[in-house]
Short mmCIF file of C-alpha atoms and ligand atoms in Angstrom, two decimals:
data_model
loop_
_atom_site.label_atom_id
_atom_site.label_comp_id
_atom_site.label_asym_id
_atom_site.label_seq_id
_atom_site.Cartn_x
_atom_site.Cartn_y
_atom_site.Cartn_z
CA MET A 15 99.21 87.60 92.41
CA ASN A 16 100.59 90.98 93.33
CA SER A 17 103.45 91.16 95.77
CA GLU A 18 103.40 93.87 98.46
CA ARG A 19 105.97 95.80 96.46
CA ASN A 20 103.63 96.74 93.67
CA LEU A 21 100.32 97.03 95.46
CA ASN A 22 98.49 100.29 94.84
CA VAL A 23 96.15 101.29 97.64
CA LEU A 24 93.90 104.32 97.77
CA PHE A 25 92.44 105.39 101.12
CA SER A 26 89.27 107.43 100.93
CA ALA A 27 87.99 109.09 104.09
CA SER A 28 86.27 112.16 105.48
CA GLU A 29 89.02 112.96 108.00
CA MET A 30 92.79 112.99 108.07
CA ALA A 31 95.12 114.57 110.62
CA PRO A 32 96.28 117.28 110.66
CA TYR A 33 94.01 118.69 107.93
CA ALA A 34 90.58 117.69 109.23
CA LYS A 35 90.06 115.89 112.52
CA THR A 36 87.26 115.25 114.95
CA GLY A 37 88.56 111.96 116.35
CA GLY A 38 90.70 108.87 115.97
CA LEU A 39 89.64 108.20 112.36
CA ALA A 40 91.78 111.18 111.31
CA ASP A 41 94.83 109.81 113.13
CA VAL A 42 94.50 106.39 111.51
CA VAL A 43 94.04 107.79 108.01
CA SER A 44 97.24 109.79 108.31
CA SER A 45 99.42 107.24 110.11
CA LEU A 46 98.56 103.81 108.64
CA PRO A 47 99.41 104.66 105.00
CA LYS A 48 102.86 105.89 106.03
CA GLU A 49 103.53 102.52 107.59
CA LEU A 50 102.22 100.76 104.48
CA ILE A 51 104.65 102.80 102.39
CA ASN A 52 107.43 101.43 104.62
CA LEU A 53 106.27 97.96 103.58
CA GLY A 54 106.69 98.90 99.91
CA ILE A 55 103.00 99.53 99.22
CA ASP A 56 102.06 102.58 97.14
CA ALA A 57 99.43 103.89 99.58
CA ARG A 58 97.80 107.26 98.92
CA VAL A 59 94.88 109.14 100.44
CA VAL A 60 91.98 111.19 99.13
CA ILE A 61 89.88 113.48 101.33
CA PRO A 62 87.51 116.39 100.67
CA LYS A 63 89.07 119.84 100.59
CA TYR A 64 86.98 121.48 103.29
CA GLY A 65 86.78 125.25 103.45
CA PHE A 66 88.94 125.42 106.58
CA ILE A 67 91.91 123.56 105.05
CA ASP A 68 94.47 126.25 104.37
CA ASP A 69 96.26 125.85 101.01
CA ASP A 70 99.24 127.94 102.07
CA LYS A 71 99.73 126.41 105.48
CA TYR A 72 99.87 122.92 103.99
CA LYS A 73 101.56 123.95 100.73
CA LEU A 74 98.87 122.37 98.57
CA ILE A 75 99.56 122.26 94.86
CA GLU A 76 96.71 122.48 92.35
CA MET A 77 96.71 120.19 89.33
CA PRO A 78 96.29 122.04 86.03
CA ASP A 79 93.34 119.95 84.82
CA ARG A 80 89.96 119.63 86.47
CA LEU A 81 88.42 116.30 87.38
CA LYS A 82 85.21 116.15 85.31
CA PHE A 83 82.42 113.65 85.73
CA THR A 84 78.67 113.42 85.76
CA MET A 85 76.36 112.29 88.50
CA SER A 86 72.75 111.59 87.56
CA GLY A 87 72.95 113.89 84.59
CA TYR A 88 74.70 116.80 86.32
CA ASN A 89 78.13 117.80 85.06
CA TYR A 90 80.65 118.42 87.77
CA GLU A 91 84.14 119.87 87.78
CA VAL A 92 86.37 119.32 90.76
CA LYS A 93 89.71 120.94 91.53
CA VAL A 94 92.35 118.41 92.53
CA LYS A 95 95.03 119.57 94.92
CA TYR A 96 97.77 117.49 96.47
CA HIS A 97 100.52 117.41 99.00
CA LYS A 98 103.37 114.96 99.32
CA SER A 99 104.67 114.75 102.88
CA SER A 100 108.33 114.43 103.77
CA ASP A 101 107.76 110.75 104.51
CA GLY A 102 106.45 110.20 101.00
CA LEU A 103 102.70 110.09 101.57
CA MET A 104 100.67 111.58 98.72
CA THR A 105 97.36 113.10 99.75
CA TYR A 106 94.77 114.38 97.28
CA PHE A 107 92.21 117.01 98.19
CA LEU A 108 89.03 117.26 96.17
CA GLU A 109 87.68 120.79 96.04
CA HIS A 110 84.15 121.67 95.01
CA ASP A 111 82.76 125.01 96.11
CA GLY A 112 79.14 124.01 96.47
CA LEU A 113 79.48 120.58 98.00
CA LEU A 114 82.82 120.01 99.69
CA SER A 115 84.32 123.38 100.62
CA ARG A 116 82.20 123.82 103.72
CA ASN A 117 83.33 125.04 107.11
CA ASP A 118 82.28 121.94 108.97
CA ILE A 119 83.01 118.32 108.12
CA TYR A 120 79.55 116.98 108.98
CA GLY A 121 76.13 118.17 109.99
CA TYR A 122 74.59 119.44 106.76
CA GLU A 123 71.16 118.47 105.50
CA ASP A 124 72.64 117.34 102.22
CA ASP A 125 75.40 115.19 103.78
CA GLY A 126 74.00 112.14 101.97
CA TYR A 127 74.42 113.77 98.59
CA ARG A 128 77.71 115.48 99.53
CA PHE A 129 79.37 112.24 100.55
CA ALA A 130 77.88 110.24 97.66
CA PHE A 131 79.42 112.90 95.43
CA PHE A 132 82.76 112.57 97.22
CA ASN A 133 82.56 108.77 96.81
CA LYS A 134 82.04 108.99 93.08
CA ALA A 135 84.71 111.69 92.77
CA SER A 136 87.19 109.48 94.69
CA ILE A 137 86.63 106.70 92.17
CA GLU A 138 86.89 109.03 89.17
CA LEU A 139 90.11 110.45 90.63
CA THR A 140 91.91 107.14 90.01
CA ARG A 141 91.33 107.34 86.27
CA PHE A 142 92.15 111.05 86.27
CA LEU A 143 95.53 110.29 87.89
CA GLY A 144 96.16 107.08 86.02
CA PHE A 145 96.58 105.50 89.45
CA LYS A 146 94.94 102.10 89.24
CA PRO A 147 94.26 100.87 92.75
CA ASP A 148 94.49 97.19 93.59
CA ILE A 149 92.63 98.14 96.74
CA PHE A 150 90.18 100.87 97.61
CA HIS A 151 90.43 101.17 101.38
CA CYS A 152 87.25 102.84 102.62
CA HIS A 153 86.83 104.19 106.15
CA ASP A 154 83.46 104.52 107.87
CA TRP A 155 80.04 105.44 106.54
CA HIS A 156 81.14 108.56 104.65
CA VAL A 157 82.68 106.37 101.96
CA GLY A 158 80.35 103.39 102.23
CA LEU A 159 79.08 103.89 98.68
CA ILE A 160 82.46 103.40 97.01
CA PRO A 161 82.13 99.59 97.21
CA VAL A 162 78.56 99.90 95.91
CA TYR A 163 79.60 101.95 92.89
CA LEU A 164 82.50 99.62 92.11
CA LYS A 165 80.16 96.63 92.18
CA THR A 166 77.44 98.32 90.12
CA ILE A 167 78.14 101.21 87.75
CA TYR A 168 81.87 100.43 87.45
CA ARG A 169 81.51 96.68 87.46
CA ASN A 170 82.69 96.25 83.88
CA ASP A 171 84.91 99.30 83.70
CA PRO A 172 88.24 98.07 82.28
CA PHE A 173 90.22 100.43 84.53
CA LEU A 174 88.43 99.55 87.76
CA LYS A 175 86.97 96.08 87.42
CA ASP A 176 89.93 94.46 89.20
CA THR A 177 89.93 96.86 92.15
CA ALA A 178 89.09 95.10 95.41
CA THR A 179 87.57 96.87 98.39
CA ILE A 180 88.20 96.87 102.11
CA PHE A 181 85.82 98.62 104.42
CA THR A 182 87.09 99.53 107.89
CA ILE A 183 84.49 100.14 110.57
CA HIS A 184 85.90 102.72 112.95
CA ASN A 185 82.60 103.26 114.71
CA LEU A 186 79.39 101.36 114.01
CA GLY A 187 77.45 103.91 116.03
CA TYR A 188 77.53 106.39 113.14
CA GLN A 189 75.82 104.87 110.12
CA GLY A 190 74.91 107.59 107.64
CA ILE A 191 71.17 107.04 107.25
CA PHE A 192 69.34 109.01 104.57
CA SER A 193 65.99 109.06 102.85
CA LYS A 194 65.46 106.65 100.00
CA GLY A 195 64.41 109.65 97.93
CA LEU A 196 68.13 110.28 97.47
CA LEU A 197 68.65 107.10 95.43
CA PRO A 198 67.86 108.47 91.94
CA TYR A 199 70.23 111.39 92.54
CA ILE A 200 73.21 109.28 93.53
CA GLU A 201 73.17 106.74 90.71
CA ILE A 202 72.06 103.78 92.75
CA SER A 203 69.30 101.69 91.27
CA TRP A 204 66.27 100.48 93.18
CA GLU A 205 67.67 96.97 92.64
CA GLU A 206 70.10 97.69 95.46
CA PHE A 207 67.39 98.89 97.82
CA LYS A 208 66.92 95.56 99.55
CA ALA A 209 67.22 94.40 103.13
CA GLU A 210 70.30 92.27 102.37
CA LYS A 211 71.91 95.25 100.60
CA LEU A 212 71.70 98.91 101.57
CA GLU A 213 68.08 99.28 102.67
CA PHE A 214 67.60 99.86 106.40
CA TRP A 215 64.10 100.33 107.84
CA GLY A 216 62.97 102.06 104.66
CA ASN A 217 66.03 104.29 104.39
CA ILE A 218 69.47 104.13 102.82
CA ASN A 219 72.24 103.19 105.22
CA PHE A 220 75.75 104.07 104.05
CA ILE A 221 77.67 101.96 106.57
CA LYS A 222 75.46 99.00 105.80
CA ALA A 223 76.29 99.54 102.14
CA GLY A 224 80.01 99.50 102.92
CA ILE A 225 79.63 96.26 104.85
CA ALA A 226 77.36 94.56 102.33
CA TYR A 227 79.33 95.36 99.16
CA SER A 228 82.99 95.22 100.23
CA ASP A 229 85.20 92.24 99.58
CA ILE A 230 86.62 92.34 103.09
CA ILE A 231 85.48 94.15 106.23
CA ASN A 232 87.44 94.89 109.34
CA THR A 233 87.14 96.74 112.60
CA VAL A 234 89.85 98.37 114.65
CA SER A 235 90.24 95.76 117.39
CA LYS A 236 89.61 92.04 117.69
CA GLU A 237 87.29 92.48 120.64
CA TYR A 238 85.08 94.99 118.81
CA SER A 239 84.91 92.72 115.75
CA LYS A 240 83.32 90.12 118.02
CA GLU A 241 81.13 92.54 119.96
CA ILE A 242 79.45 93.98 116.87
CA GLN A 243 78.20 90.53 115.92
CA SER A 244 76.00 90.51 119.02
CA PRO A 245 72.51 92.03 119.19
CA GLU A 246 73.62 94.20 122.13
CA GLN A 247 76.45 95.92 120.26
CA GLY A 248 75.54 95.29 116.66
CA GLN A 249 73.56 98.54 116.29
CA GLN A 250 70.91 96.59 114.34
CA LEU A 251 73.47 95.35 111.84
CA ASP A 252 74.58 92.29 113.79
CA ASN A 253 72.65 89.95 111.50
CA LEU A 254 74.44 91.20 108.43
CA LEU A 255 77.78 91.18 110.26
CA ARG A 256 77.28 87.61 111.42
CA SER A 257 76.49 86.59 107.87
CA LYS A 258 79.84 88.14 106.87
CA ALA A 259 81.79 86.54 109.73
CA ASN A 260 84.23 84.80 107.36
CA ASP A 261 85.20 88.10 105.80
CA LEU A 262 85.22 90.15 108.99
CA PHE A 263 88.50 90.80 110.79
CA GLY A 264 89.81 92.86 113.69
CA ILE A 265 93.12 94.71 113.48
CA ILE A 266 94.13 96.87 116.38
CA ASN A 267 95.02 100.47 115.55
CA GLY A 268 98.46 101.79 116.22
CA ILE A 269 99.60 105.34 116.78
CA ASP A 270 102.35 107.21 115.00
CA TYR A 271 105.25 107.05 117.46
CA ASN A 272 106.95 110.06 115.90
CA GLU A 273 103.81 112.16 116.04
CA TRP A 274 103.04 111.20 119.65
CA ASN A 275 106.36 111.35 121.41
CA PRO A 276 106.96 113.01 124.80
CA SER A 277 110.69 113.32 124.07
CA THR A 278 110.13 115.52 120.99
CA ASP A 279 106.67 117.05 121.54
CA GLU A 280 107.04 120.81 121.21
CA ASN A 281 103.65 121.51 122.73
CA ILE A 282 104.54 120.35 126.22
CA ALA A 283 106.41 122.25 128.93
CA VAL A 284 109.24 119.78 129.46
CA ARG A 285 110.18 116.88 127.22
CA TYR A 286 110.95 113.49 128.70
CA ASP A 287 111.23 109.80 128.09
CA LEU A 288 111.32 106.79 130.37
CA SER A 289 114.93 107.44 131.39
CA SER A 290 114.06 111.02 132.39
CA ILE A 291 110.58 110.28 133.69
CA TYR A 292 111.20 112.42 136.79
CA LYS A 293 110.70 115.44 134.50
CA LYS A 294 107.10 114.47 133.77
CA VAL A 295 105.96 116.12 136.97
CA GLU A 296 106.99 119.51 135.59
CA ASN A 297 104.34 119.06 132.93
CA LYS A 298 101.83 118.41 135.68
CA ILE A 299 102.73 121.61 137.50
CA ALA A 300 102.52 123.51 134.20
CA LEU A 301 99.11 121.99 133.48
CA GLN A 302 97.81 122.85 136.95
CA LYS A 303 99.02 126.39 136.37
CA GLU A 304 97.49 126.61 132.90
CA PHE A 305 94.10 125.55 134.28
CA GLY A 306 94.32 127.67 137.43
CA LEU A 307 94.41 124.66 139.76
CA PRO A 308 96.46 124.52 142.97
CA GLN A 309 100.01 123.58 141.97
CA ASN A 310 101.12 120.59 143.94
CA ASP A 311 103.03 117.61 142.62
CA GLN A 312 101.52 115.26 145.25
CA ILE A 313 97.93 115.67 144.08
CA PRO A 314 96.83 112.94 141.65
CA LEU A 315 95.70 114.58 138.41
CA LEU A 316 93.20 112.80 136.16
CA GLY A 317 92.82 113.84 132.52
CA PHE A 318 90.00 113.31 130.02
CA VAL A 319 90.29 114.27 126.33
CA SER A 320 87.28 113.19 124.36
CA ARG A 321 84.25 113.88 122.30
CA LEU A 322 81.45 114.62 124.78
CA THR A 323 78.99 111.94 123.74
CA TYR A 324 77.11 109.20 125.55
CA GLN A 325 79.44 106.60 124.01
CA LYS A 326 82.39 107.99 125.95
CA GLY A 327 80.65 107.84 129.35
CA PRO A 328 81.06 111.49 130.41
CA ASP A 329 78.01 111.08 132.63
CA LEU A 330 79.82 108.30 134.51
CA ILE A 331 82.66 110.71 135.23
CA ALA A 332 80.24 113.45 136.30
CA GLU A 333 78.42 111.09 138.64
CA SER A 334 81.74 109.93 140.13
CA ALA A 335 83.27 113.39 140.38
CA PHE A 336 82.38 114.04 143.99
CA GLU A 337 83.94 110.76 145.16
CA ILE A 338 87.01 111.32 143.01
CA ILE A 339 87.45 114.80 144.44
CA SER A 340 87.02 113.39 147.92
CA MET A 341 90.07 111.23 147.26
CA GLY A 342 91.96 114.51 146.88
CA ALA A 343 92.30 114.31 143.10
CA GLN A 344 92.11 116.96 140.40
CA LEU A 345 90.15 116.49 137.17
CA VAL A 346 91.03 118.22 133.90
CA LEU A 347 88.64 117.78 130.98
CA LEU A 348 88.98 118.75 127.32
CA GLY A 349 86.14 118.03 124.95
CA THR A 350 83.54 119.15 122.48
CA GLY A 351 80.17 117.64 121.74
CA ASP A 352 76.85 117.64 123.57
CA ASP A 353 76.22 120.87 125.46
CA TYR A 354 74.39 118.79 128.02
CA TYR A 355 77.63 117.22 129.26
CA ARG A 356 79.59 120.44 128.94
CA ASN A 357 77.10 122.19 131.20
CA ILE A 358 77.31 119.44 133.80
CA PHE A 359 81.10 119.68 133.87
CA GLN A 360 80.93 123.47 133.88
CA LYS A 361 78.76 123.33 136.95
CA LEU A 362 81.16 120.91 138.64
CA ALA A 363 84.02 123.26 137.79
CA ASN A 364 82.12 126.16 139.34
CA ASP A 365 81.30 124.18 142.47
CA PHE A 366 84.81 122.72 142.88
CA PRO A 367 87.22 125.29 141.41
CA ASN A 368 90.24 123.72 143.13
CA ASN A 369 89.54 120.30 141.69
CA VAL A 370 87.66 120.38 138.38
CA LYS A 371 88.35 122.31 135.18
CA ILE A 372 86.89 121.98 131.73
CA ASN A 373 87.98 123.43 128.42
CA ALA A 374 85.20 122.91 125.89
CA SER A 375 87.20 123.27 122.69
CA PHE A 376 89.02 121.13 120.17
CA ASN A 377 92.67 121.85 120.82
CA ASP A 378 95.40 119.45 119.74
CA SER A 379 98.18 121.25 121.53
CA LEU A 380 96.29 121.38 124.83
CA ALA A 381 95.35 117.72 124.44
CA ARG A 382 99.08 116.92 124.34
CA ARG A 383 99.71 118.93 127.50
CA ILE A 384 96.96 116.94 129.22
CA TYR A 385 98.42 113.63 128.04
CA ALA A 386 101.83 114.72 129.35
CA GLY A 387 100.72 116.46 132.55
CA SER A 388 98.16 114.01 133.93
CA ASP A 389 98.96 111.07 136.16
CA MET A 390 95.95 109.10 135.01
CA PHE A 391 93.65 109.19 132.01
CA LEU A 392 89.94 108.39 132.18
CA MET A 393 88.15 106.41 129.46
CA PRO A 394 84.90 104.99 130.84
CA SER A 395 83.53 104.30 127.33
CA ARG A 396 80.27 102.42 126.90
CA TYR A 397 81.75 100.95 123.75
CA GLU A 398 85.09 101.64 122.14
CA PRO A 399 86.01 100.26 118.71
CA CYS A 400 89.70 100.77 119.44
CA GLY A 401 90.37 104.02 121.24
CA LEU A 402 93.58 105.91 120.60
CA SER A 403 93.61 108.11 123.67
CA GLN A 404 94.56 105.27 126.00
CA LEU A 405 97.44 104.41 123.64
CA ILE A 406 98.62 108.02 123.55
CA SER A 407 98.36 108.19 127.35
CA MET A 408 100.52 105.14 127.81
CA ARG A 409 103.05 106.58 125.37
CA TYR A 410 103.20 109.67 127.64
CA GLY A 411 103.49 107.59 130.83
CA THR A 412 99.96 108.48 131.90
CA ILE A 413 98.07 105.56 133.32
CA PRO A 414 94.72 104.73 131.69
CA ILE A 415 91.64 103.91 133.73
CA VAL A 416 89.26 102.25 131.26
CA ARG A 417 86.12 100.20 130.96
CA ARG A 418 86.62 96.66 129.70
CA THR A 419 85.17 97.02 126.22
CA GLY A 420 86.38 96.78 122.61
CA GLY A 421 89.89 98.03 122.00
CA LEU A 422 90.25 99.17 125.61
CA ALA A 423 89.92 95.54 126.71
CA ASP A 424 92.53 94.54 124.10
CA THR A 425 95.12 97.17 125.00
CA VAL A 426 94.97 97.97 128.73
CA HIS A 427 95.75 95.36 131.36
CA GLU A 428 94.89 95.69 135.02
CA TYR A 429 97.89 96.32 137.22
CA ASP A 430 98.72 93.49 139.55
CA SER A 431 100.84 94.67 142.43
CA ALA A 432 101.93 91.14 143.34
CA SER A 433 103.52 90.41 139.97
CA GLY A 434 104.17 94.02 139.01
CA ASN A 435 102.53 93.40 135.62
CA GLY A 436 99.86 95.53 133.98
CA THR A 437 99.51 98.94 132.37
CA GLY A 438 96.36 100.46 133.83
CA PHE A 439 93.12 99.96 135.71
CA VAL A 440 90.14 98.26 134.15
CA PHE A 441 86.54 98.09 135.33
CA ASN A 442 83.58 96.13 134.01
CA ASP A 443 80.24 97.76 134.62
CA GLU A 444 78.78 100.92 133.14
CA SER A 445 78.41 102.30 136.62
CA PRO A 446 79.90 105.17 138.61
CA MET A 447 80.56 102.69 141.42
CA ASP A 448 82.83 100.56 139.26
CA LEU A 449 84.60 103.61 137.89
CA ILE A 450 85.14 105.00 141.39
CA SER A 451 86.57 101.74 142.60
CA ALA A 452 89.03 101.66 139.65
CA VAL A 453 90.10 105.24 140.43
CA ARG A 454 90.56 104.25 144.05
CA ARG A 455 92.79 101.32 143.06
CA ALA A 456 94.81 103.65 140.86
CA ILE A 457 95.21 106.29 143.55
CA ASP A 458 96.29 103.66 146.09
CA VAL A 459 99.06 102.52 143.77
CA TYR A 460 99.90 106.15 142.99
CA TYR A 461 100.64 106.83 146.65
CA GLY A 462 102.76 103.68 146.86
CA ASN A 463 105.40 105.59 144.94
CA LYS A 464 107.59 102.69 143.80
CA SER A 465 104.79 100.66 142.25
CA TRP A 466 103.64 103.76 140.40
CA GLN A 467 107.03 104.08 138.75
CA ASN A 468 106.71 100.44 137.84
CA ILE A 469 103.33 100.80 136.17
CA ILE A 470 104.54 103.89 134.28
CA ALA A 471 107.48 101.86 132.98
CA ASN A 472 105.12 99.05 131.89
CA ALA A 473 102.89 101.52 130.05
CA MET A 474 105.73 103.35 128.32
CA LYS A 475 107.42 100.14 127.27
CA SER A 476 104.32 98.65 125.66
CA ASP A 477 104.42 98.95 121.90
CA PHE A 478 101.40 100.30 120.04
CA SER A 479 103.25 101.53 116.98
CA TRP A 480 101.83 100.50 113.60
CA GLY A 481 104.46 97.91 112.60
CA ASN A 482 102.54 94.70 113.27
CA SER A 483 99.09 96.01 112.42
CA ALA A 484 100.29 97.41 109.09
CA LYS A 485 101.54 93.94 108.17
CA GLU A 486 98.14 92.53 109.06
CA TYR A 487 96.56 95.06 106.71
CA ALA A 488 98.95 93.99 103.95
CA ASP A 489 97.77 90.41 104.47
CA LEU A 490 94.16 91.55 104.39
CA TYR A 491 94.75 93.36 101.10
CA ARG A 492 96.02 90.14 99.55
CA ARG A 493 92.99 88.33 100.86
CA ALA A 494 90.67 90.98 99.41
CA ILE A 495 92.31 90.72 96.00
CA GLN A 496 91.89 86.95 96.03
CA LYS A 497 88.28 87.27 97.10
CA HIS A 498 87.65 89.81 94.36
CA GLU A 499 89.24 87.57 91.74
CA ILE A 500 86.97 84.70 92.71
CA GLY A 501 84.05 87.13 92.50
P1 LIG B 29 87.16 108.73 118.85
O1 LIG B 29 87.76 108.51 117.50
O2 LIG B 29 86.00 107.83 119.13
O3 LIG B 29 86.81 110.16 119.11
P2 LIG B 29 89.79 107.89 119.86
O4 LIG B 29 90.29 107.66 121.24
O5 LIG B 29 89.96 106.79 118.87
O6 LIG B 29 88.26 108.35 119.97
O7 LIG B 29 90.54 109.16 119.23
C1 LIG B 29 90.35 110.44 119.70
C2 LIG B 29 91.40 111.35 119.08
O8 LIG B 29 90.88 112.67 119.06
C3 LIG B 29 92.67 111.40 119.90
O9 LIG B 29 93.75 111.74 119.06
C4 LIG B 29 92.35 112.55 120.88
O10 LIG B 29 93.51 113.10 121.41
C5 LIG B 29 91.63 113.50 119.95
N1 LIG B 29 90.68 114.41 120.61
C6 LIG B 29 89.44 114.14 121.07
N2 LIG B 29 88.86 115.25 121.58
C7 LIG B 29 89.75 116.25 121.43
C8 LIG B 29 89.75 117.64 121.75
N3 LIG B 29 88.69 118.23 122.32
N4 LIG B 29 90.84 118.38 121.44
C9 LIG B 29 91.93 117.79 120.86
N5 LIG B 29 92.00 116.48 120.54
C10 LIG B 29 90.93 115.72 120.81
#
């Protein structure tokens, strides 16, 4: 049995901060391996080298040899580039002009083939490097075929036959569904095209594949690991997930406390920590100024940084906006996604220029100024596997207002003014009414100045760094190896 000290773990994923990010997946893929390294695990990461990743900016180094392999009779050559960060994390970038070096991460007609290609290339990379992983740690549908390949075409490969797999579900709502016509091109036999394997209503389903073929599966909070086993939240995979219940775990995500730190963050107007919390208000004034809102430290300011999709409940915010404004609050929104929601917010911003502003871009630096400058942070998600934004908010002393679902339920606790306990405001129903009433509770406490300082202290003192969760992953790796050995 391997000890933690000599475990080799390779993460494969489609996103990693800061190189390629659309959401929390990217944060996890860059922060968890660093924590595993602190535990003595040799954790490394492989991602595609997208066209927008700048070699010079990130000081990427190209390996002299090319990674060569075949896929369904085609010969491929891939450039391998790498970067070792100051904290010792080795990241490999796979570059292929036709398939991987695109200007967007997702959204191409050939995404099925592109990611299947990346999956096979990730596996071939291990042999190329001579890095024999004890664990392949696969994240979300984009790498759902790695466990399939390891259990089929590489099953008896002397270099890879002992490699166990963990599949982490960051969001079951995105499954990677493609036509079965793809199968012959991606080296998967029709044998695997079965309902208990990767077939899904006549198509191939990549996330289903990841779940069905991995030794161990986990999600990013305990609550979500339970929710997805129900027909309501199982996205039509609840049957399969229930059948895997013994191998399905929930480990809450952490955030990198160095990366997200109001006392060192160079993007914000004034740096602060709990002992200098009185300075936080200067970030609020700066944010009001940046967005062209009336500058007044007494006005409660609510922030929202999110993908604009139905999952995140932007419509609930829009439908509550009038009431929220009537409470005298300001609303600052940052997000990309469905134009439908952007237009609704744009209209609100036009109608209420002193209260509502939206910036429809992806902007990490601005996101940080919103985390630092807001009093409260809205997350009315319909479902939320973990959610990082509420954790970041609490780190910045910004009080989350969340719906009781998934990781939000696990990490935010309703403030109780009698005991002085709690870190935020939590509501139950997917309804504007429930959201409004949570905002009202928050604003009431906000105006009772002393209690507000208390809740800020509770939020900033809560610990969502990776320490404990990384240890849970180390335990899960051992379990996966055992499971793999048994077969
Ligand atoms: P999800 O992964 O479902 O999008 P999370 O809360 O887990 O949601 O993580 C979202 C991450 O993406 C956070 O780091 C958040 O700050 C960031 N983010 C989301 N939208 C934007 C945006 N428009 N600009 C900058 N950062 C964003």
